[in-house]
Amino acid sequence: AESPVAVEFHVACSSTKAGDAVFICGSAPELGAWQIQGALRCATSAETFPDWASEAVLLQPSTEVEFKVAIMPADGSAPQSATWEAGANRALRLSENRGAVRLAASCAWGEPGVTCRAKVVEVPIETEGCDADADGETETTGPSDGAPDADADAMRTGEADGEDQHAPLEDATAEEELAKEKAPSEVPTPSPQHVAQDASPAAELEAAEAAEEEGAKDRAASDAAGQ
């Protein structure tokens, strides 16, 4: 069996008075089967008047639906007082359902003919790994194997306790930087060994000459003492 076709009706009508509404009554059961009590009601607003529009109804495809427009109290309390438009019945020929398409059938009060146009209906896309809530927002689900996420649990625990997981690390870093700023700058004192290693060649030569001179004096004194 073919899928039904979604059809919404639009009527241009300024002949209503306060408390009235425009109704679509026709041959299809969804339009009341020519019984005004079961007709499809249209609505308007201060911004859209005199354009009236109905909710979408599902009609059988590959058929011809006849209908007429009527005006009566919006609450349907006085169907016997309904005012029917003059002229012949309007005919709506429905083709096969092409999916994700809604038909908008438009007409004007007192003018013959029906204009149909197709409206593409947005189809929700299912996203793997996401669940849609009532507001249409998505929430990412956890691991599919049901295993707990230790990092996520730890993070949630910290958040529940009002703790900042990164605060201790940041405090420690700040204390180290403060200690470095307060510490006096110290210049290392070179040891005698380092001084000797850093002495220039001229100083070393002078020290060797002095030692040789001292040695010569000692030898002279020893020779004099021996004579």
Coordinates of N, CA, C and O in Angstrom, one line a residue, residues 21-159:
A21 N -14.1 31.3 12.0 CA -12.9 30.6 11.5 C -13.3 30.0 10.1 O -14.5 29.8 9.8
V22 N -12.3 29.8 9.3 CA -12.4 29.1 8.0 C -12.3 27.6 8.2 O -11.4 27.2 8.9
F23 N -13.1 26.9 7.5 CA -13.1 25.4 7.6 C -13.0 24.8 6.2 O -13.5 25.4 5.2
I24 N -12.3 23.7 6.1 CA -12.2 22.9 4.8 C -13.1 21.7 5.0 O -12.8 20.8 5.9
C25 N -14.1 21.5 4.2 CA -15.0 20.4 4.3 C -15.0 19.7 2.9 O -15.2 20.4 1.9
G26 N -14.8 18.4 2.9 CA -14.7 17.7 1.6 C -15.0 16.2 1.6 O -15.6 15.7 2.6
S27 N -14.7 15.6 0.5 CA -15.1 14.2 0.3 C -14.2 13.2 1.2 O -14.7 12.1 1.5
A28 N -13.0 13.5 1.5 CA -12.2 12.6 2.3 C -12.6 12.6 3.8 O -13.1 13.6 4.3
P29 N -12.5 11.5 4.4 CA -12.9 11.4 5.9 C -12.1 12.4 6.7 O -12.7 12.9 7.7
E30 N -10.9 12.7 6.4 CA -10.1 13.6 7.1 C -10.6 15.1 7.0 O -10.3 15.9 7.8
L31 N -11.5 15.3 6.0 CA -12.1 16.6 5.8 C -13.6 16.6 6.1 O -14.3 17.5 5.8
G32 N -14.0 15.6 6.9 CA -15.4 15.5 7.4 C -16.3 14.7 6.5 O -17.5 14.5 6.9
A33 N -15.9 14.2 5.3 CA -16.8 13.4 4.4 C -18.1 14.2 4.1 O -19.2 13.7 4.2
W34 N -17.9 15.5 3.9 CA -19.0 16.4 3.6 C -19.9 16.7 4.8 O -21.0 17.2 4.6
Q35 N -19.4 16.4 6.0 CA -20.2 16.7 7.2 C -19.4 17.9 7.8 O -18.3 17.7 8.3
I36 N -20.1 19.0 7.9 CA -19.5 20.2 8.4 C -19.0 20.1 9.9 O -18.0 20.7 10.3
Q37 N -19.6 19.2 10.6 CA -19.1 19.0 12.0 C -17.7 18.4 12.1 O -17.0 18.6 13.0
G38 N -17.3 17.7 11.0 CA -16.0 17.1 11.0 C -15.0 17.8 10.1 O -13.9 17.2 9.8
A39 N -15.3 19.0 9.7 CA -14.5 19.8 8.8 C -13.1 20.1 9.4 O -13.0 20.2 10.7
L40 N -12.2 20.4 8.6 CA -10.8 20.8 9.1 C -10.8 22.3 9.3 O -11.0 23.0 8.4
R41 N -10.4 22.7 10.5 CA -10.4 24.1 10.8 C -9.0 24.7 10.4 O -8.0 24.1 10.6
C42 N -9.1 26.0 10.0 CA -7.9 26.7 9.7 C -7.8 27.8 10.7 O -8.7 28.2 11.3
A43 N -6.5 28.3 10.8 CA -6.3 29.4 11.8 C -5.5 30.5 11.2 O -4.9 30.4 10.1
T44 N -5.6 31.7 11.8 CA -4.9 32.9 11.3 C -4.4 33.7 12.6 O -4.6 33.3 13.7
S45 N -3.8 34.8 12.3 CA -3.3 35.6 13.4 C -3.3 37.1 12.9 O -3.6 37.4 11.7
A46 N -3.0 38.0 13.8 CA -3.1 39.4 13.5 C -2.0 39.7 12.4 O -2.2 40.6 11.6
E47 N -0.9 39.0 12.4 CA 0.2 39.2 11.5 C -0.1 38.6 10.1 O 0.3 39.1 9.1
T48 N -0.9 37.5 10.1 CA -1.1 36.7 8.8 C -2.4 37.0 8.2 O -2.6 36.6 7.0
F49 N -3.4 37.5 8.9 CA -4.7 37.7 8.3 C -4.6 38.6 7.1 O -3.9 39.6 7.1
P50 N -5.4 38.3 6.0 CA -6.5 37.3 5.9 C -6.1 35.9 5.4 O -6.9 35.2 4.8
D51 N -4.9 35.6 5.6 CA -4.4 34.2 5.2 C -4.7 33.2 6.3 O -4.2 33.4 7.5
W52 N -5.4 32.2 6.0 CA -5.7 31.1 7.0 C -5.0 29.8 6.6 O -4.8 29.6 5.4
A53 N -4.5 29.0 7.6 CA -3.8 27.8 7.3 C -4.2 26.7 8.2 O -4.6 27.0 9.4
S54 N -4.3 25.5 7.7 CA -4.6 24.3 8.5 C -3.4 23.5 8.9 O -2.3 23.7 8.4
E55 N -3.6 22.6 9.9 CA -2.6 21.7 10.2 C -2.5 20.7 9.0 O -3.5 20.5 8.3
A56 N -1.4 20.0 8.9 CA -1.3 19.0 7.8 C -2.1 17.8 8.1 O -2.2 17.3 9.3
V57 N -2.8 17.2 7.1 CA -3.6 16.0 7.3 C -3.1 15.0 6.3 O -2.5 15.4 5.2
L58 N -3.2 13.7 6.6 CA -2.7 12.7 5.7 C -3.9 12.2 4.8 O -4.9 11.7 5.3
L59 N -3.7 12.3 3.5 CA -4.7 11.9 2.6 C -4.2 10.8 1.7 O -3.0 10.7 1.5
Q60 N -5.1 10.0 1.2 CA -4.7 8.8 0.4 C -4.1 9.3 -1.0 O -4.7 10.2 -1.6
P61 N -3.0 8.8 -1.4 CA -2.4 9.2 -2.7 C -3.1 8.6 -3.9 O -4.0 7.7 -3.7
S62 N -2.8 9.1 -5.0 CA -3.3 8.6 -6.3 C -4.9 8.7 -6.3 O -5.6 7.8 -6.8
T63 N -5.4 9.8 -5.6 CA -6.9 9.9 -5.6 C -7.2 11.4 -5.9 O -6.3 12.3 -5.9
E64 N -8.5 11.7 -6.1 CA -8.9 13.1 -6.3 C -9.9 13.4 -5.1 O -10.9 12.7 -4.9
V65 N -9.5 14.4 -4.4 CA -10.3 14.9 -3.3 C -11.0 16.2 -3.6 O -10.4 17.1 -4.1
E66 N -12.3 16.2 -3.4 CA -13.1 17.4 -3.6 C -13.4 18.1 -2.3 O -13.6 17.4 -1.3
F67 N -13.4 19.4 -2.3 CA -13.7 20.1 -1.0 C -14.3 21.5 -1.4 O -14.2 22.0 -2.5
K68 N -14.8 22.1 -0.3 CA -15.3 23.5 -0.4 C -14.9 24.2 0.9 O -14.6 23.6 1.9
V69 N -14.8 25.5 0.9 CA -14.5 26.3 2.0 C -15.8 26.8 2.7 O -16.7 27.2 2.0
A70 N -15.8 26.8 4.0 CA -17.0 27.3 4.7 C -16.5 28.2 5.9 O -15.4 28.1 6.4
I71 N -17.4 29.1 6.3 CA -17.1 29.9 7.5 C -18.2 29.7 8.5 O -19.4 29.7 8.3
M72 N -17.7 29.5 9.8 CA -18.7 29.3 10.9 C -17.9 29.6 12.2 O -16.7 29.8 12.2
P73 N -18.6 29.6 13.3 CA -17.9 29.9 14.6 C -16.7 29.0 14.8 O -16.8 27.8 14.5
A74 N -15.6 29.5 15.3 CA -14.4 28.8 15.4 C -14.5 27.6 16.3 O -13.8 26.6 16.1
D75 N -15.4 27.6 17.3 CA -15.5 26.5 18.3 C -16.4 25.4 17.7 O -16.7 24.4 18.4
G76 N -17.0 25.6 16.5 CA -17.9 24.6 15.9 C -19.2 24.4 16.6 O -19.9 23.4 16.4
S77 N -19.6 25.4 17.4 CA -20.8 25.2 18.2 C -22.1 25.4 17.4 O -23.2 25.0 17.8
A78 N -22.0 26.1 16.2 CA -23.2 26.3 15.4 C -23.0 25.9 14.0 O -22.9 26.7 13.1
P79 N -22.8 24.6 13.7 CA -22.6 24.2 12.3 C -23.7 24.5 11.4 O -23.5 24.7 10.2
Q80 N -24.9 24.6 11.9 CA -26.0 24.9 11.0 C -26.0 26.3 10.5 O -26.7 26.7 9.5
S81 N -25.2 27.2 11.1 CA -25.1 28.6 10.6 C -23.9 28.7 9.7 O -23.5 29.9 9.4
A82 N -23.2 27.7 9.3 CA -22.1 27.8 8.4 C -22.4 28.4 7.1 O -23.5 28.2 6.5
T83 N -21.5 29.2 6.6 CA -21.7 29.9 5.3 C -20.7 29.2 4.3 O -19.5 29.2 4.5
W84 N -21.3 28.6 3.3 CA -20.5 27.9 2.3 C -20.2 28.9 1.1 O -20.9 29.7 0.7
E85 N -19.0 28.7 0.6 CA -18.6 29.5 -0.6 C -19.4 29.1 -1.8 O -19.8 27.9 -1.9
A86 N -19.7 30.0 -2.7 CA -20.5 29.7 -3.9 C -19.6 29.0 -4.9 O -18.3 29.0 -4.8
G87 N -20.2 28.4 -5.9 CA -19.5 27.8 -7.0 C -19.3 26.3 -6.9 O -19.8 25.7 -5.9
A88 N -18.6 25.8 -7.8 CA -18.5 24.3 -7.9 C -17.4 23.8 -6.9 O -16.7 24.7 -6.3
N89 N -17.5 22.6 -6.6 CA -16.5 22.0 -5.7 C -15.1 22.1 -6.2 O -14.9 22.1 -7.4
R90 N -14.2 22.3 -5.3 CA -12.8 22.4 -5.7 C -12.2 20.9 -5.8 O -12.6 20.1 -5.0
A91 N -11.3 20.6 -6.7 CA -10.8 19.3 -6.9 C -9.2 19.3 -6.6 O -8.5 20.2 -7.2
L92 N -8.8 18.4 -5.8 CA -7.4 18.3 -5.5 C -6.9 16.9 -5.9 O -7.3 15.9 -5.3
R93 N -6.1 16.8 -6.9 CA -5.6 15.5 -7.4 C -4.2 15.2 -6.8 O -3.3 16.0 -6.9
L94 N -4.2 14.1 -6.1 CA -3.0 13.7 -5.3 C -2.2 12.6 -6.1 O -2.8 11.6 -6.4
S95 N -1.0 12.9 -6.3 CA -0.1 11.9 -6.9 C 0.5 11.0 -5.8 O 0.1 11.1 -4.7
E96 N 1.3 10.1 -6.3 CA 1.9 9.1 -5.3 C 2.8 9.9 -4.3 O 3.4 11.0 -4.6
N97 N 3.0 9.3 -3.2 CA 3.8 9.9 -2.1 C 5.3 9.8 -2.5 O 5.8 8.7 -2.8
R98 N 6.0 10.9 -2.6 CA 7.4 10.9 -2.9 C 8.3 11.0 -1.7 O 9.5 11.1 -1.8
G99 N 7.8 11.0 -0.5 CA 8.6 11.0 0.7 C 9.2 12.4 1.0 O 9.7 13.1 0.1
A100 N 9.2 12.7 2.3 CA 9.8 14.0 2.8 C 9.3 15.2 2.1 O 9.9 16.2 1.9
V101 N 8.0 15.1 1.5 CA 7.4 16.2 0.8 C 6.0 16.4 1.4 O 5.3 15.5 1.6
R102 N 5.7 17.7 1.6 CA 4.3 18.1 2.1 C 3.7 19.0 1.0 O 4.4 19.9 0.5
L103 N 2.4 18.7 0.7 CA 1.7 19.6 -0.3 C 1.0 20.7 0.4 O 0.4 20.5 1.4
A104 N 1.1 21.9 -0.2 CA 0.4 23.1 0.3 C -0.6 23.4 -0.8 O -0.3 23.8 -1.9
A105 N -1.9 23.2 -0.4 CA -3.0 23.5 -1.4 C -3.6 24.9 -1.0 O -4.1 25.1 0.1
S106 N -3.5 25.8 -2.0 CA -3.9 27.2 -1.7 C -5.1 27.6 -2.6 O -5.2 27.2 -3.8
C107 N -6.0 28.4 -2.0 CA -7.1 28.9 -2.8 C -7.6 30.2 -2.1 O -7.1 30.6 -1.1
A108 N -8.5 30.9 -2.8 CA -9.1 32.1 -2.2 C -10.6 32.1 -2.2 O -11.2 31.5 -3.1
W109 N -11.1 32.6 -1.2 CA -12.6 32.6 -1.0 C -13.3 33.3 -2.2 O -13.0 34.4 -2.5
G110 N -14.2 32.6 -2.7 CA -15.0 33.1 -3.8 C -14.3 33.1 -5.2 O -14.9 33.5 -6.2
E111 N -13.1 32.6 -5.3 CA -12.4 32.4 -6.5 C -12.2 30.9 -6.8 O -11.8 30.2 -5.9
P112 N -12.4 30.5 -8.1 CA -12.3 29.1 -8.4 C -10.8 28.7 -8.5 O -9.9 29.5 -8.6
G113 N -10.6 27.4 -8.4 CA -9.3 26.8 -8.6 C -8.5 26.6 -7.4 O -8.8 27.1 -6.3
V114 N -7.5 25.7 -7.5 CA -6.6 25.3 -6.4 C -5.2 25.3 -6.9 O -4.9 24.8 -8.0
T115 N -4.3 25.9 -6.1 CA -2.9 25.9 -6.5 C -2.1 25.0 -5.5 O -2.3 25.2 -4.3
C116 N -1.4 24.1 -6.0 CA -0.6 23.2 -5.2 C 0.9 23.4 -5.4 O 1.3 23.6 -6.5
R117 N 1.6 23.3 -4.3 CA 3.0 23.4 -4.4 C 3.6 22.4 -3.3 O 3.0 22.2 -2.3
A118 N 4.8 21.9 -3.6 CA 5.4 20.9 -2.7 C 6.3 21.6 -1.8 O 7.1 22.6 -2.2
K119 N 6.3 21.2 -0.5 CA 7.2 21.8 0.5 C 8.1 20.6 1.0 O 7.6 19.6 1.4
V120 N 9.4 20.8 1.0 CA 10.3 19.8 1.5 C 10.3 19.8 3.0 O 10.4 20.9 3.6
V121 N 10.1 18.7 3.6 CA 10.0 18.5 5.0 C 11.4 18.1 5.5 O 12.0 17.1 5.0
E122 N 11.9 18.8 6.5 CA 13.2 18.4 7.1 C 13.0 17.0 7.9 O 12.1 16.9 8.7
V123 N 13.9 16.1 7.5 CA 13.9 14.8 8.2 C 15.0 14.7 9.2 O 16.1 15.0 8.9
P124 N 14.7 14.4 10.5 CA 15.7 14.4 11.5 C 16.7 13.3 11.1 O 16.4 12.2 10.7
I125 N 18.0 13.6 11.3 CA 19.1 12.6 11.0 C 19.6 12.0 12.3 O 19.9 12.7 13.3
E126 N 19.6 10.7 12.4 CA 20.1 10.0 13.5 C 21.6 10.0 13.6 O 22.2 9.7 12.6
T127 N 22.1 10.4 14.7 CA 23.6 10.5 14.8 C 24.0 9.3 15.7 O 23.6 9.2 16.9
E128 N 25.0 8.5 15.3 CA 25.4 7.4 16.0 C 26.2 7.9 17.2 O 27.1 8.8 17.1
G129 N 25.9 7.3 18.4 CA 26.6 7.7 19.6 C 26.0 8.9 20.3 O 26.5 9.4 21.3
C130 N 24.8 9.4 19.8 CA 24.2 10.5 20.4 C 22.7 10.1 20.7 O 22.1 9.4 19.9
D131 N 22.1 10.7 21.8 CA 20.7 10.5 22.1 C 20.1 11.9 22.1 O 20.6 12.8 22.6
A132 N 18.9 12.0 21.4 CA 18.2 13.3 21.4 C 17.3 13.3 22.5 O 16.5 12.4 22.8
D133 N 17.2 14.5 23.2 CA 16.3 14.7 24.3 C 15.0 15.4 23.8 O 14.9 15.6 22.6
A134 N 14.1 15.7 24.7 CA 12.8 16.2 24.3 C 13.0 17.6 23.6 O 12.1 17.9 22.7
D135 N 14.0 18.3 23.8 CA 14.2 19.6 23.2 C 15.0 19.6 21.9 O 15.3 20.6 21.3
G136 N 15.3 18.3 21.5 CA 16.0 18.2 20.2 C 17.5 18.3 20.4 O 18.2 18.2 19.4
E137 N 18.0 18.6 21.6 CA 19.4 18.7 21.8 C 20.0 17.3 21.9 O 19.4 16.3 22.3
T138 N 21.3 17.2 21.6 CA 22.0 15.9 21.6 C 22.9 15.8 22.8 O 23.5 16.7 23.2
E139 N 23.0 14.5 23.3 CA 23.9 14.3 24.4 C 24.7 13.1 24.1 O 24.2 12.0 23.7
T140 N 26.1 13.2 24.1 CA 27.0 12.1 23.8 C 26.9 11.1 24.8 O 27.0 11.4 26.0
T141 N 26.8 9.8 24.4 CA 26.7 8.7 25.3 C 28.1 8.2 25.7 O 29.1 8.6 25.1
G142 N 28.2 7.4 26.7 CA 29.4 6.9 27.2 C 29.9 5.7 26.5 O 29.3 5.4 25.4
P143 N 30.9 5.0 27.0 CA 31.4 3.8 26.3 C 30.3 2.7 26.1 O 29.5 2.5 26.9
S144 N 30.3 2.1 24.9 CA 29.3 1.1 24.6 C 29.4 -0.2 25.4 O 28.4 -0.9 25.6
D145 N 30.6 -0.5 26.0 CA 30.7 -1.7 26.7 C 30.3 -1.6 28.2 O 30.4 -2.5 28.9
G146 N 29.9 -0.4 28.5 CA 29.4 -0.2 29.9 C 30.5 0.0 30.9 O 30.2 0.1 32.1
A147 N 31.8 0.0 30.5 CA 32.9 0.1 31.5 C 33.0 1.5 32.0 O 32.8 2.5 31.2
P148 N 33.2 1.7 33.3 CA 33.2 3.1 33.8 C 34.5 3.8 33.3 O 35.5 3.2 33.1
D149 N 34.4 5.1 33.1 CA 35.5 5.9 32.7 C 36.1 6.5 34.0 O 35.5 7.4 34.6
A150 N 37.3 6.1 34.3 CA 37.9 6.5 35.6 C 38.2 8.0 35.6 O 38.0 8.7 36.6
D151 N 38.7 8.5 34.4 CA 39.0 10.0 34.4 C 37.7 10.8 34.5 O 37.7 11.8 35.2
A152 N 36.7 10.3 33.8 CA 35.4 11.1 33.9 C 34.9 11.0 35.3 O 34.3 12.0 35.8
D153 N 35.0 9.9 36.0 CA 34.5 9.8 37.4 C 35.2 10.7 38.3 O 34.7 11.4 39.1
A154 N 36.6 10.7 38.1 CA 37.4 11.6 38.9 C 37.0 13.1 38.7 O 37.0 13.9 39.6
M155 N 36.8 13.4 37.5 CA 36.5 14.8 37.2 C 35.1 15.2 37.7 O 35.0 16.2 38.3
R156 N 34.2 14.3 37.6 CA 32.8 14.5 38.1 C 32.9 14.7 39.6 O 32.2 15.5 40.2
T157 N 33.7 13.8 40.3 CA 33.9 13.9 41.8 C 34.4 15.2 42.2 O 34.0 15.8 43.2
G158 N 35.5 15.7 41.5 CA 36.1 16.9 41.8 C 35.1 18.1 41.7 O 35.0 19.0 42.5
E159 N 34.3 18.0 40.6 CA 33.4 19.1 40.3 C 32.3 19.1 41.4 O 31.8 20.1 41.8

